[in-house]
Amino acid sequence: MLSETDARARGLADLPEVQSDSLLQLIALCNADPRPEKIDVGVGVFRDGEGRTPILKVIKDAERILWETQETKSYLGSAGDKRFAELIRPILLGDLADDDRIAGVQTPGGCGALRLGFELIATANPNARVLVGTPTWPNHPPIIRSTGLQIVEYPYYDRENFAVRFDDMLAALDDARPGDVVLLHGCCHNPTGADLSTDEWAAVASVCEERKLLPFVDIAYQGFGRGLEEDAEGVRLMLRSCGEVIIAQSCDKNFSVYRDRVGSLFLKTASTDSTARAMAHVFQRAREMWSMPPDHGAAAVRIVLDTPGLRQRWHGELAAMRDRINSVRKRIASADPRLSYIGEQFGMFSMLPLSRDQVLELREKHAIYMADSGRFNVVGLSDDQVDRFTAAVVEALDA
Ligand SMILES: Cc1ncc(COP(=O)(O)O)c(C=O)c1O
């Protein structure tokens, strides 16, 4: 017989509390702080010297063209904007763009690509485990777990020495089982800013190939580190060495179209036939989850890339974002020898060598908001905030 509790229908009111993402909590705390001098380096988006996240001029121009020329908003199908994916292909793959064992599809942002890629893996091999370096972007583990795949963590970053724990990483890959997945950050590692060197990418590629591990590269910041081509070096190295690779790509940062949700999923298998079969599963999974990706942002990106003048101007606007990231890094790095490592890392994020208590003290005393881990966004700082920020951090380091 059912007990009274079992018999009671469970409704929405029975749902447990959600442990909300710590970064979302930080945004709420910062918004609620009335101090006008507050500094928000917890934010995950690019900001210019005045502290704004402007729409790129090329995107505005592309949106105008789109508004004038688009004749229908009829359905596009699960593959979304096929021309968009064709145009992303050479940017991501370089001289491998002609390899017809590699196929790609538009997704709702990098998150959509990650979810779709892990869904595909769970369909092919539900027993695969996903090796995830720590720390990683906080949304990686829940996305992976939502597909039912198991996570195996390994230490990625040495906070004492500001360097990748490469020996530990290789040891973890050596311990992995054939069929396991290795999640890698393509460039501009979030949250540490510590990327693999060319030699380290090559070593990871050969272990993956030898041990039959499946590399899954998440590249959300191409062009924010060393350059569009340079930042794709890791992706291309993995593709050259490994029979199977999955890539989750995002345009949300490098085209500054965050809320429009623009990304793509690419995959390589051993043959054109098996790639076509895998892509049929990709379309099926996409159909179940979002039917088709949102069109507007990808259409604007497509117009930029398909219009020579706009494409060239995008390179300029992207270089300006990258130059600002790297120049703020240099400014912080030159303030104190203990911060010099920040000038050698890439992308928007780095971690400060601060304890949780020190991070909380910066919040209370100086209205500086960063993640408890000490992760901060270098371009969360407007030009006139950099000196005050570094002075407060140096004061905390001296205490
Ligand atoms: C490492 C990493 N991967 C993927 C994403 C997802 O980006 P999108 O906004 O395109 O979903 C982010 C966004 O912050 C990220 O930091």
CSV table of C-alpha atoms and ligand atoms in Angstrom, one decimal:
chain,number,residue,atom,x,y,z
A,1,MET,CA,0.0,0.0,0.0
A,2,LEU,CA,1.2,3.5,-0.8
A,3,SER,CA,2.0,5.7,2.2
A,4,GLU,CA,0.2,9.0,2.5
A,5,THR,CA,3.4,10.9,1.3
A,6,ASP,CA,3.9,8.6,-1.7
A,7,ALA,CA,0.3,8.8,-2.6
A,8,ARG,CA,0.2,12.6,-2.5
A,9,ALA,CA,0.6,14.0,-5.9
A,10,ARG,CA,3.8,16.0,-6.1
A,11,GLY,CA,3.3,19.4,-7.7
A,12,LEU,CA,5.4,22.4,-8.7
A,13,ALA,CA,5.2,23.7,-5.1
A,14,ASP,CA,7.2,20.6,-4.0
A,15,LEU,CA,10.2,21.6,-6.0
A,16,PRO,CA,13.4,22.1,-4.0
A,17,GLU,CA,15.3,25.4,-3.8
A,18,VAL,CA,17.7,26.0,-6.7
A,19,GLN,CA,21.3,26.7,-5.7
A,20,SER,CA,21.7,29.7,-8.0
A,21,ASP,CA,24.9,30.2,-10.0
A,22,SER,CA,27.4,32.1,-7.8
A,23,LEU,CA,28.1,34.6,-10.7
A,24,LEU,CA,24.4,35.5,-10.9
A,25,GLN,CA,24.3,36.0,-7.1
A,26,LEU,CA,27.3,38.3,-7.5
A,27,ILE,CA,25.6,40.4,-10.2
A,28,ALA,CA,22.6,40.8,-7.9
A,29,LEU,CA,24.8,41.9,-5.0
A,30,CYS,CA,26.6,44.4,-7.2
A,31,ASN,CA,23.4,45.9,-8.6
A,32,ALA,CA,22.1,46.4,-5.1
A,33,ASP,CA,25.2,48.3,-3.9
A,34,PRO,CA,24.4,52.0,-3.8
A,35,ARG,CA,28.0,53.2,-3.7
A,36,PRO,CA,28.6,55.2,-7.0
A,37,GLU,CA,32.3,54.3,-7.1
A,38,LYS,CA,31.6,50.5,-7.2
A,39,ILE,CA,33.7,48.4,-9.6
A,40,ASP,CA,32.2,45.3,-11.2
A,41,VAL,CA,34.9,42.9,-12.4
A,42,GLY,CA,32.6,39.9,-11.9
A,43,VAL,CA,30.8,40.7,-15.2
A,44,GLY,CA,31.3,38.2,-18.1
A,45,VAL,CA,31.2,40.6,-21.0
A,46,PHE,CA,33.6,42.9,-22.8
A,47,ARG,CA,33.5,46.6,-21.8
A,48,ASP,CA,35.2,49.5,-23.5
A,49,GLY,CA,37.2,52.2,-21.8
A,50,GLU,CA,34.1,54.0,-20.7
A,51,GLY,CA,32.6,50.9,-19.2
A,52,ARG,CA,30.0,50.2,-21.9
A,53,THR,CA,29.3,47.1,-24.0
A,54,PRO,CA,28.5,48.7,-27.3
A,55,ILE,CA,26.9,47.0,-30.3
A,56,LEU,CA,29.7,46.7,-32.9
A,57,LYS,CA,29.2,49.2,-35.8
A,58,VAL,CA,29.4,46.4,-38.3
A,59,ILE,CA,26.6,44.6,-36.6
A,60,LYS,CA,24.4,47.8,-36.6
A,61,ASP,CA,25.1,48.1,-40.4
A,62,ALA,CA,24.3,44.4,-41.0
A,63,GLU,CA,21.1,44.7,-39.0
A,64,ARG,CA,20.1,47.7,-41.2
A,65,ILE,CA,20.8,45.6,-44.3
A,66,LEU,CA,18.9,42.7,-42.8
A,67,TRP,CA,15.9,44.9,-42.0
A,68,GLU,CA,15.8,46.2,-45.5
A,69,THR,CA,16.3,42.9,-47.3
A,70,GLN,CA,14.7,40.2,-45.3
A,71,GLU,CA,11.4,39.2,-46.9
A,72,THR,CA,10.2,36.4,-44.7
A,73,LYS,CA,10.5,35.0,-41.2
A,74,SER,CA,9.3,31.6,-42.2
A,75,TYR,CA,11.0,28.6,-40.5
A,76,LEU,CA,14.6,27.8,-41.5
A,77,GLY,CA,14.8,24.2,-40.1
A,78,SER,CA,17.0,22.5,-37.5
A,79,ALA,CA,20.2,23.5,-39.3
A,80,GLY,CA,19.4,27.2,-38.9
A,81,ASP,CA,21.3,29.5,-41.2
A,82,LYS,CA,23.5,27.2,-43.4
A,83,ARG,CA,25.4,30.1,-44.9
A,84,PHE,CA,26.3,31.3,-41.4
A,85,ALA,CA,27.9,27.9,-40.7
A,86,GLU,CA,29.7,27.9,-44.0
A,87,LEU,CA,31.2,31.3,-43.3
A,88,ILE,CA,32.3,30.4,-39.7
A,89,ARG,CA,34.0,27.3,-41.1
A,90,PRO,CA,37.2,28.9,-42.5
A,91,ILE,CA,37.5,31.2,-39.5
A,92,LEU,CA,37.5,28.3,-37.1
A,93,LEU,CA,39.2,25.6,-39.3
A,94,GLY,CA,41.6,27.6,-41.4
A,95,ASP,CA,43.3,25.4,-44.0
A,96,LEU,CA,41.2,22.4,-42.8
A,97,ALA,CA,38.0,24.0,-44.0
A,98,ASP,CA,37.9,21.8,-47.1
A,99,ASP,CA,38.0,18.6,-45.1
A,100,ASP,CA,34.6,17.0,-45.7
A,101,ARG,CA,34.8,14.8,-42.6
A,102,ILE,CA,34.2,18.0,-40.7
A,103,ALA,CA,30.6,19.3,-40.5
A,104,GLY,CA,29.0,22.2,-38.6
A,105,VAL,CA,25.6,23.6,-37.7
A,106,GLN,CA,24.3,26.8,-36.2
A,107,THR,CA,23.3,26.7,-32.5
A,108,PRO,CA,21.8,29.0,-29.9
A,109,GLY,CA,25.2,30.4,-28.7
A,110,GLY,CA,28.2,28.5,-27.3
A,111,CYS,CA,25.9,27.0,-24.5
A,112,GLY,CA,23.6,25.5,-27.2
A,113,ALA,CA,26.7,24.0,-28.9
A,114,LEU,CA,28.0,22.6,-25.7
A,115,ARG,CA,24.7,21.0,-24.8
A,116,LEU,CA,24.2,19.6,-28.3
A,117,GLY,CA,27.7,18.2,-28.4
A,118,PHE,CA,27.3,16.5,-25.0
A,119,GLU,CA,23.8,15.2,-26.0
A,120,LEU,CA,25.4,13.6,-29.1
A,121,ILE,CA,28.1,11.9,-27.0
A,122,ALA,CA,25.5,10.7,-24.5
A,123,THR,CA,23.6,9.2,-27.5
A,124,ALA,CA,26.7,7.5,-28.9
A,125,ASN,CA,28.3,6.4,-25.6
A,126,PRO,CA,26.3,7.0,-22.3
A,127,ASN,CA,29.1,5.4,-20.3
A,128,ALA,CA,31.7,8.0,-21.5
A,129,ARG,CA,33.1,10.1,-18.7
A,130,VAL,CA,34.0,13.7,-19.3
A,131,LEU,CA,37.4,14.9,-18.0
A,132,VAL,CA,37.1,18.5,-16.8
A,133,GLY,CA,40.0,20.6,-15.6
A,134,THR,CA,39.5,22.7,-12.5
A,135,PRO,CA,38.7,25.4,-12.2
A,136,THR,CA,36.5,25.7,-15.3
A,137,TRP,CA,33.6,27.9,-16.4
A,138,PRO,CA,30.8,27.2,-13.8
A,139,ASN,CA,28.3,26.4,-16.4
A,140,HIS,CA,30.3,23.5,-17.9
A,141,PRO,CA,29.5,20.9,-15.1
A,142,PRO,CA,25.7,21.5,-15.1
A,143,ILE,CA,25.5,21.3,-18.9
A,144,ILE,CA,27.5,18.1,-18.9
A,145,ARG,CA,25.5,16.6,-16.0
A,146,SER,CA,22.2,17.5,-17.7
A,147,THR,CA,23.0,15.0,-20.4
A,148,GLY,CA,23.5,12.2,-17.9
A,149,LEU,CA,27.3,12.0,-18.5
A,150,GLN,CA,29.6,11.6,-15.6
A,151,ILE,CA,32.4,14.2,-14.8
A,152,VAL,CA,35.9,13.3,-13.7
A,153,GLU,CA,37.8,16.4,-12.5
A,154,TYR,CA,41.5,17.0,-12.7
A,155,PRO,CA,43.6,19.9,-11.5
A,156,TYR,CA,44.3,22.3,-14.4
A,157,TYR,CA,45.7,25.5,-12.8
A,158,ASP,CA,48.3,26.1,-10.2
A,159,ARG,CA,47.2,29.2,-8.3
A,160,GLU,CA,50.6,29.5,-6.5
A,161,ASN,CA,52.6,29.6,-9.7
A,162,PHE,CA,50.0,31.0,-12.1
A,163,ALA,CA,50.6,28.2,-14.5
A,164,VAL,CA,48.8,25.2,-16.1
A,165,ARG,CA,49.4,22.0,-14.1
A,166,PHE,CA,50.3,20.3,-17.3
A,167,ASP,CA,51.9,17.2,-15.7
A,168,ASP,CA,48.8,16.6,-13.6
A,169,MET,CA,46.6,17.1,-16.7
A,170,LEU,CA,48.6,14.6,-18.7
A,171,ALA,CA,48.5,12.1,-15.8
A,172,ALA,CA,44.7,12.4,-15.8
A,173,LEU,CA,44.5,11.8,-19.5
A,174,ASP,CA,46.8,8.8,-19.1
A,175,ASP,CA,44.4,7.4,-16.6
A,176,ALA,CA,41.3,7.9,-18.7
A,177,ARG,CA,39.4,5.1,-20.4
A,178,PRO,CA,39.1,4.8,-24.2
A,179,GLY,CA,35.9,6.7,-25.2
A,180,ASP,CA,36.2,9.2,-22.4
A,181,VAL,CA,35.8,12.9,-23.4
A,182,VAL,CA,38.4,15.6,-22.7
A,183,LEU,CA,36.9,19.1,-22.4
A,184,LEU,CA,39.4,21.7,-23.5
A,185,HIS,CA,39.2,25.5,-23.6
A,186,GLY,CA,40.3,26.6,-27.2
A,187,CYS,CA,41.8,29.9,-26.0
A,188,CYS,CA,41.4,32.6,-23.4
A,189,HIS,CA,40.7,30.1,-20.6
A,190,ASN,CA,37.8,31.1,-18.4
A,191,PRO,CA,38.4,31.6,-15.4
A,192,THR,CA,42.2,31.5,-15.3
A,193,GLY,CA,43.5,33.2,-18.5
A,194,ALA,CA,46.1,30.4,-18.6
A,195,ASP,CA,46.1,28.7,-22.1
A,196,LEU,CA,48.0,25.6,-23.3
A,197,SER,CA,51.2,26.3,-25.3
A,198,THR,CA,51.6,25.0,-28.8
A,199,ASP,CA,53.7,22.1,-27.5
A,200,GLU,CA,51.2,21.3,-24.8
A,201,TRP,CA,48.3,21.2,-27.3
A,202,ALA,CA,50.4,18.8,-29.4
A,203,ALA,CA,51.1,16.6,-26.4
A,204,VAL,CA,47.4,16.5,-25.5
A,205,ALA,CA,46.5,15.7,-29.1
A,206,SER,CA,48.8,12.8,-29.2
A,207,VAL,CA,47.6,11.3,-25.9
A,208,CYS,CA,44.0,11.7,-27.0
A,209,GLU,CA,44.7,9.9,-30.3
A,210,GLU,CA,46.8,7.2,-28.6
A,211,ARG,CA,44.4,6.5,-25.8
A,212,LYS,CA,41.3,6.9,-28.0
A,213,LEU,CA,39.9,9.8,-26.0
A,214,LEU,CA,37.5,12.3,-27.6
A,215,PRO,CA,38.6,15.9,-27.5
A,216,PHE,CA,35.8,18.4,-27.0
A,217,VAL,CA,37.1,22.0,-27.6
A,218,ASP,CA,35.0,24.9,-26.3
A,219,ILE,CA,36.1,28.1,-28.1
A,220,ALA,CA,34.1,31.1,-27.0
A,221,TYR,CA,36.7,33.8,-27.3
A,222,GLN,CA,38.4,33.4,-30.7
A,223,GLY,CA,40.1,36.7,-31.5
A,224,PHE,CA,40.2,38.0,-27.9
A,225,GLY,CA,43.6,36.5,-27.1
A,226,ARG,CA,46.5,36.7,-29.6
A,227,GLY,CA,44.5,37.0,-32.8
A,228,LEU,CA,41.8,35.2,-34.8
A,229,GLU,CA,44.2,32.7,-36.4
A,230,GLU,CA,46.5,32.3,-33.4
A,231,ASP,CA,43.5,31.6,-31.1
A,232,ALA,CA,42.3,28.7,-33.3
A,233,GLU,CA,45.7,27.0,-33.2
A,234,GLY,CA,44.6,24.5,-30.5
A,235,VAL,CA,41.4,23.5,-32.4
A,236,ARG,CA,43.3,22.9,-35.6
A,237,LEU,CA,46.0,20.9,-33.9
A,238,MET,CA,43.5,18.6,-32.4
A,239,LEU,CA,41.7,18.3,-35.8
A,240,ARG,CA,45.0,17.4,-37.5
A,241,SER,CA,45.9,14.7,-35.0
A,242,CYS,CA,42.7,13.1,-33.9
A,243,GLY,CA,40.2,11.0,-35.8
A,244,GLU,CA,37.2,12.4,-33.8
A,245,VAL,CA,36.8,15.9,-32.4
A,246,ILE,CA,33.9,18.0,-31.3
A,247,ILE,CA,34.0,21.9,-31.2
A,248,ALA,CA,31.6,24.2,-29.6
A,249,GLN,CA,32.0,27.7,-31.0
A,250,SER,CA,30.5,31.1,-30.0
A,251,CYS,CA,30.2,34.4,-31.8
A,252,ASP,CA,28.6,36.0,-28.8
A,253,LYS,CA,31.8,37.7,-27.6
A,254,ASN,CA,33.8,38.3,-30.8
A,255,PHE,CA,30.7,39.9,-32.5
A,256,SER,CA,29.4,41.3,-29.3
A,257,VAL,CA,25.9,39.8,-29.9
A,258,TYR,CA,25.6,38.1,-26.5
A,259,ARG,CA,21.8,38.2,-26.1
A,260,ASP,CA,21.2,37.2,-29.7
A,261,ARG,CA,22.7,33.7,-29.0
A,262,VAL,CA,25.0,33.0,-31.9
A,263,GLY,CA,27.2,29.9,-32.0
A,264,SER,CA,27.9,26.7,-33.8
A,265,LEU,CA,28.8,23.0,-33.3
A,266,PHE,CA,31.4,21.4,-35.5
A,267,LEU,CA,32.4,17.8,-35.5
A,268,LYS,CA,34.9,15.6,-37.2
A,269,THR,CA,34.7,11.8,-37.5
A,270,ALA,CA,36.8,9.3,-39.4
A,271,SER,CA,34.8,9.4,-42.6
A,272,THR,CA,32.4,11.6,-44.5
A,273,ASP,CA,29.7,8.8,-44.1
A,274,SER,CA,30.1,8.6,-40.3
A,275,THR,CA,30.1,12.4,-40.1
A,276,ALA,CA,26.8,12.6,-42.1
A,277,ARG,CA,25.3,9.9,-39.7
A,278,ALA,CA,26.4,11.8,-36.6
A,279,MET,CA,25.0,15.1,-38.1
A,280,ALA,CA,21.6,13.4,-38.6
A,281,HIS,CA,21.7,12.7,-34.8
A,282,VAL,CA,22.7,16.3,-34.2
A,283,PHE,CA,19.7,17.6,-36.1
A,284,GLN,CA,17.4,15.2,-34.3
A,285,ARG,CA,18.7,16.3,-30.8
A,286,ALA,CA,18.4,20.0,-31.9
A,287,ARG,CA,14.9,19.4,-33.0
A,288,GLU,CA,14.0,17.9,-29.7
A,289,MET,CA,15.5,20.8,-27.7
A,290,TRP,CA,15.0,24.0,-29.6
A,291,SER,CA,13.7,22.9,-33.0
A,292,MET,CA,15.8,25.5,-34.7
A,293,PRO,CA,18.2,28.2,-33.5
A,294,PRO,CA,17.2,31.9,-33.3
A,295,ASP,CA,17.9,33.6,-36.6
A,296,HIS,CA,18.5,37.3,-36.1
A,297,GLY,CA,22.1,37.4,-34.6
A,298,ALA,CA,23.4,34.7,-36.9
A,299,ALA,CA,21.9,36.5,-39.9
A,300,ALA,CA,23.6,39.7,-38.9
A,301,VAL,CA,27.0,37.8,-38.4
A,302,ARG,CA,26.4,36.2,-41.8
A,303,ILE,CA,25.9,39.6,-43.5
A,304,VAL,CA,29.1,40.9,-41.9
A,305,LEU,CA,31.1,38.0,-43.1
A,306,ASP,CA,29.6,37.9,-46.5
A,307,THR,CA,30.1,41.6,-47.2
A,308,PRO,CA,33.8,42.3,-47.9
A,309,GLY,CA,33.8,45.9,-46.5
A,310,LEU,CA,32.0,44.8,-43.3
A,311,ARG,CA,34.1,41.8,-42.8
A,312,GLN,CA,37.3,43.9,-42.9
A,313,ARG,CA,35.8,46.4,-40.5
A,314,TRP,CA,34.9,43.6,-38.2
A,315,HIS,CA,38.5,42.5,-38.1
A,316,GLY,CA,39.3,46.1,-37.0
A,317,GLU,CA,36.6,46.2,-34.3
A,318,LEU,CA,37.7,42.8,-33.0
A,319,ALA,CA,41.3,43.9,-32.9
A,320,ALA,CA,40.3,47.0,-30.9
A,321,MET,CA,38.5,44.8,-28.3
A,322,ARG,CA,41.6,42.5,-28.1
A,323,ASP,CA,44.0,45.5,-27.9
A,324,ARG,CA,42.0,46.9,-25.0
A,325,ILE,CA,42.0,43.5,-23.1
A,326,ASN,CA,45.8,43.2,-23.6
A,327,SER,CA,46.5,46.8,-22.7
A,328,VAL,CA,44.5,46.7,-19.5
A,329,ARG,CA,46.4,43.4,-18.7
A,330,LYS,CA,49.7,45.2,-19.2
A,331,ARG,CA,48.6,48.1,-17.0
A,332,ILE,CA,47.6,45.8,-14.1
A,333,ALA,CA,50.8,43.7,-14.6
A,334,SER,CA,53.1,46.7,-14.4
A,335,ALA,CA,51.6,47.8,-11.1
A,336,ASP,CA,53.2,45.2,-8.9
A,337,PRO,CA,55.6,42.3,-9.6
A,338,ARG,CA,53.1,39.9,-7.9
A,339,LEU,CA,50.6,40.8,-10.7
A,340,SER,CA,53.1,40.5,-13.5
A,341,TYR,CA,51.6,37.1,-14.6
A,342,ILE,CA,48.4,38.9,-15.7
A,343,GLY,CA,50.3,40.4,-18.6
A,344,GLU,CA,51.3,37.0,-19.9
A,345,GLN,CA,47.8,35.5,-19.9
A,346,PHE,CA,45.0,35.8,-22.4
A,347,GLY,CA,41.4,36.7,-22.7
A,348,MET,CA,39.1,38.7,-20.3
A,349,PHE,CA,39.7,36.6,-17.2
A,350,SER,CA,42.4,35.9,-14.7
A,351,MET,CA,42.5,34.9,-11.0
A,352,LEU,CA,44.0,37.0,-8.3
A,353,PRO,CA,46.0,35.3,-5.6
A,354,LEU,CA,43.5,36.3,-2.9
A,355,SER,CA,41.6,34.3,-0.3
A,356,ARG,CA,37.8,34.4,-0.1
A,357,ASP,CA,38.1,36.6,2.9
A,358,GLN,CA,40.3,39.1,1.0
A,359,VAL,CA,37.8,39.1,-1.9
A,360,LEU,CA,35.0,39.8,0.6
A,361,GLU,CA,37.0,42.6,2.2
A,362,LEU,CA,37.6,44.2,-1.2
A,363,ARG,CA,33.8,44.1,-1.7
A,364,GLU,CA,33.0,45.7,1.7
A,365,LYS,CA,35.8,48.2,1.9
A,366,HIS,CA,36.3,49.2,-1.8
A,367,ALA,CA,33.0,48.2,-3.5
A,368,ILE,CA,35.0,45.9,-5.8
A,369,TYR,CA,32.9,43.0,-7.0
A,370,MET,CA,34.6,39.8,-8.2
A,371,ALA,CA,33.9,36.1,-7.8
A,372,ASP,CA,34.8,34.5,-4.5
A,373,SER,CA,37.5,32.5,-6.3
A,374,GLY,CA,39.4,35.8,-7.2
A,375,ARG,CA,38.4,35.5,-10.8
A,376,PHE,CA,38.0,38.9,-12.4
A,377,ASN,CA,37.3,40.4,-15.8
A,378,VAL,CA,40.2,42.7,-16.8
A,379,VAL,CA,37.9,44.7,-19.0
A,380,GLY,CA,35.2,45.0,-16.4
A,381,LEU,CA,37.4,48.0,-15.4
A,382,SER,CA,36.8,51.2,-17.2
A,383,ASP,CA,40.0,53.2,-18.0
A,384,ASP,CA,39.6,55.4,-14.9
A,385,GLN,CA,39.1,52.5,-12.6
A,386,VAL,CA,42.3,50.6,-13.3
A,387,ASP,CA,44.6,52.4,-10.9
A,388,ARG,CA,42.1,52.4,-8.0
A,389,PHE,CA,41.5,48.7,-8.6
A,390,THR,CA,45.2,47.7,-8.6
A,391,ALA,CA,45.9,49.9,-5.6
A,392,ALA,CA,43.2,48.1,-3.6
A,393,VAL,CA,44.4,44.7,-4.8
A,394,VAL,CA,48.0,45.5,-3.9
A,395,GLU,CA,46.8,46.8,-0.4
A,396,ALA,CA,45.1,43.4,0.1
A,397,LEU,CA,48.2,41.5,-1.0
A,398,ASP,CA,50.3,43.5,1.4
A,399,ALA,CA,48.0,43.0,4.4
B,1,LIG,C1,34.2,29.1,-21.5
B,1,LIG,C2,32.9,29.5,-22.1
B,1,LIG,N1,32.2,28.6,-22.9
B,1,LIG,C3,31.1,28.9,-23.5
B,1,LIG,C4,30.4,30.1,-23.1
B,1,LIG,C5,29.0,30.3,-23.7
B,1,LIG,O1,28.9,31.4,-24.5
B,1,LIG,P1,27.4,31.8,-25.1
B,1,LIG,O2,27.1,33.1,-24.4
B,1,LIG,O3,27.7,31.9,-26.5
B,1,LIG,O4,26.5,30.7,-24.8
B,1,LIG,C6,31.0,31.0,-22.3
B,1,LIG,C7,30.3,32.2,-21.9
B,1,LIG,O5,30.6,32.9,-20.9
B,1,LIG,C8,32.3,30.7,-21.7
B,1,LIG,O6,32.9,31.5,-20.9
